Coordinates of C-alpha atoms in Angstrom, one line a residue:
X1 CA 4.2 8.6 -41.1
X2 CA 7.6 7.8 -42.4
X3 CA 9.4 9.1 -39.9
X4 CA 7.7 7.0 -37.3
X5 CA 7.7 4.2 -39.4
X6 CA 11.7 5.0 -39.2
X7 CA 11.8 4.9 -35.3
X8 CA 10.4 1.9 -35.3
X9 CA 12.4 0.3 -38.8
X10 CA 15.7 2.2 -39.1
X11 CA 17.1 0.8 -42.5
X12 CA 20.6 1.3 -41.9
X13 CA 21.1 -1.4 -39.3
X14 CA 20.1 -4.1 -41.8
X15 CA 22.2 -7.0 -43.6
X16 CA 22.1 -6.8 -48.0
X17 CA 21.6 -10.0 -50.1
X18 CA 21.9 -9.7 -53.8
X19 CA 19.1 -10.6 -55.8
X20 CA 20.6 -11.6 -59.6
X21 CA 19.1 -9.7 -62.8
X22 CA 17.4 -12.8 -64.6
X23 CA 16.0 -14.2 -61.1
X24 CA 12.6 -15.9 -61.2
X25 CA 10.5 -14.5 -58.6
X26 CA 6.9 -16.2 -57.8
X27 CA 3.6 -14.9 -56.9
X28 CA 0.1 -16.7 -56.1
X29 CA -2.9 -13.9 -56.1
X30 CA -4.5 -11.7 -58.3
X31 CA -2.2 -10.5 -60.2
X32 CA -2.3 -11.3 -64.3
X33 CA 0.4 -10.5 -66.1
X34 CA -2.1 -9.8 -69.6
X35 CA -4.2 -7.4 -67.5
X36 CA -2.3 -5.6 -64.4
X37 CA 0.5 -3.5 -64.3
X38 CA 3.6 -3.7 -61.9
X39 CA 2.3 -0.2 -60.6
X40 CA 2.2 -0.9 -56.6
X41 CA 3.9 -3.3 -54.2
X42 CA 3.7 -6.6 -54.2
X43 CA 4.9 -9.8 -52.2
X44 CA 6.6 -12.3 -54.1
X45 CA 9.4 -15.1 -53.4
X46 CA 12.8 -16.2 -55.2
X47 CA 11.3 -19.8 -54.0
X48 CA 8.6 -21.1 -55.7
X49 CA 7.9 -23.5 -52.5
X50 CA 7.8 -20.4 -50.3
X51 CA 5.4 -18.5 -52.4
X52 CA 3.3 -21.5 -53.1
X53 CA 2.3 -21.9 -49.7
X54 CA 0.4 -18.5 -50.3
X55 CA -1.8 -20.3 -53.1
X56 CA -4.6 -20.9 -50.2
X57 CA -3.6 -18.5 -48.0
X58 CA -7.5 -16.3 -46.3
X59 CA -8.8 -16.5 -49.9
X60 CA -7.3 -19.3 -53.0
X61 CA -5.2 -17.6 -55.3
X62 CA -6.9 -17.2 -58.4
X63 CA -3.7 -17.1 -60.6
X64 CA -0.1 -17.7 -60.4
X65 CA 2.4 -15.1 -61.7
X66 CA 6.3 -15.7 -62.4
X67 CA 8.4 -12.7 -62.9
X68 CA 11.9 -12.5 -64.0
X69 CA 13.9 -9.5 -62.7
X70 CA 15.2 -7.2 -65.2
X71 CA 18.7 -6.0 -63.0
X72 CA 21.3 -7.0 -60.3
X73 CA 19.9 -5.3 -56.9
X74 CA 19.8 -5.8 -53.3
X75 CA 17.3 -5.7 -51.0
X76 CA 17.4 -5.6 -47.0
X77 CA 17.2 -8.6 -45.0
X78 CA 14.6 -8.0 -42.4
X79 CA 14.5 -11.9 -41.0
X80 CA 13.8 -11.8 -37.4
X81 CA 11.9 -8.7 -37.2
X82 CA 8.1 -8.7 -36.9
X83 CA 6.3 -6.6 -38.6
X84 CA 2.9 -6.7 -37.7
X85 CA 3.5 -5.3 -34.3
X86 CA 5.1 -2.2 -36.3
X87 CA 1.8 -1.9 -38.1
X88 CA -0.4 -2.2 -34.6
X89 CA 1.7 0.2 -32.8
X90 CA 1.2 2.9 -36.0
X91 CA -2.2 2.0 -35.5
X92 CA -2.3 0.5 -39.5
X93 CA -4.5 -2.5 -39.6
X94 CA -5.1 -2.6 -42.9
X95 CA -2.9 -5.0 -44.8
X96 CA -3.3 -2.8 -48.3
X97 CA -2.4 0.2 -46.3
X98 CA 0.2 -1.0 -44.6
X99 CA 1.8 -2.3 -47.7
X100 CA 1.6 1.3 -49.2
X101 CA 3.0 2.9 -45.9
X102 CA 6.3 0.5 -46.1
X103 CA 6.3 1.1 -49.5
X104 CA 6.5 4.8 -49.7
X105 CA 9.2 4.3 -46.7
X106 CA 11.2 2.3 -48.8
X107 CA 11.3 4.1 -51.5
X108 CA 11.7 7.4 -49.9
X109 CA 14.8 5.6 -48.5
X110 CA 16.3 4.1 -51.9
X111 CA 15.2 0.5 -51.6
X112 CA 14.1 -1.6 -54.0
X113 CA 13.2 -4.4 -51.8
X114 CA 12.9 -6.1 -48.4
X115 CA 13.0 -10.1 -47.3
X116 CA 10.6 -11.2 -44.4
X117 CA 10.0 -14.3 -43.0
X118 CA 12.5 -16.5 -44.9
X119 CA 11.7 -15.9 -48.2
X120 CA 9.0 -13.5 -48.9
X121 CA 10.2 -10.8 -50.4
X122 CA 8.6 -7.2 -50.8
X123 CA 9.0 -5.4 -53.7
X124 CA 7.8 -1.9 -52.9
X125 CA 7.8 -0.9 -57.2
X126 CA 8.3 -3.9 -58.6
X127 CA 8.3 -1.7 -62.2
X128 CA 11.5 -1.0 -61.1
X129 CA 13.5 -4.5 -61.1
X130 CA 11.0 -6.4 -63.1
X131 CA 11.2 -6.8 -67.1
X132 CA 8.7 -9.6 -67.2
X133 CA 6.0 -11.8 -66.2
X134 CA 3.8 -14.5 -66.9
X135 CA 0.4 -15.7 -65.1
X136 CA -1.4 -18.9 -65.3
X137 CA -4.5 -19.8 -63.7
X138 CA -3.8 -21.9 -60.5

């Protein structure tokens, strides 16, 4: 799968940003912080407003999660690229399984983290750039 996810997502052609080690990062879902571990991807945001417009997003966000990454690291910016249709034609309709394909993609490729649609950012193992987090109900 990863090499047709590649056809159609060929990581080299992408710009960098730098995301600082002690950056707050924001999350509204499931995710608790005294329960879950940072042990598959997630979608977060370096912009609280940007993330909270996900507190209501299909189903309200039970909880609200702020992490603090624990290095200096880029990610790819992916702004202006769709990804859905990427999904469709790999015939992946599922958002969890899509989430783990791009994952395993990215990490396979050496990186720690994507941006998509302004500021959502994907952090395919977040264990890796995260030292801490906090939740709160919402």
């Amino acid at each position: 799968m990863n090499s047709h996810l590649a056809e159609h997502l060929p990581l080299g052609k992408f710009p960098r940003i730098s995301i600082a080690e002690g950056t707050e990062l924001h999350h509204f879902g499931t995710l608790d912080a005294s329960n879950h571990q940072l042990d598959r991807p997630i979608w977060v945001s370096d912009v609280f407003e940007g993330a909270h417009d996900y507190k209501n997003f299909g189903v309200p966000a039970p909880r609200y999660t702020k992490l603090i990454t624990s290095i200096s690291f880029e990610i790819l910016d992916l702004n202006g690229v769709r990804l859905q249709p990427i999904a469709m034609q790999l015939k992946i309709y599922d958002h969890s399984e899509w989430n783990r394909c791009l994952a395993k993609y990215l990490s396979s490729s050496g990186v720690l983290g994507i941006v998509y649609a302004g500021r959502e950012i994907f952090l395919p193992e977040p264990a890796k750039v995260i030292k801490n987090m906090s939740s709160q109900p919402c």
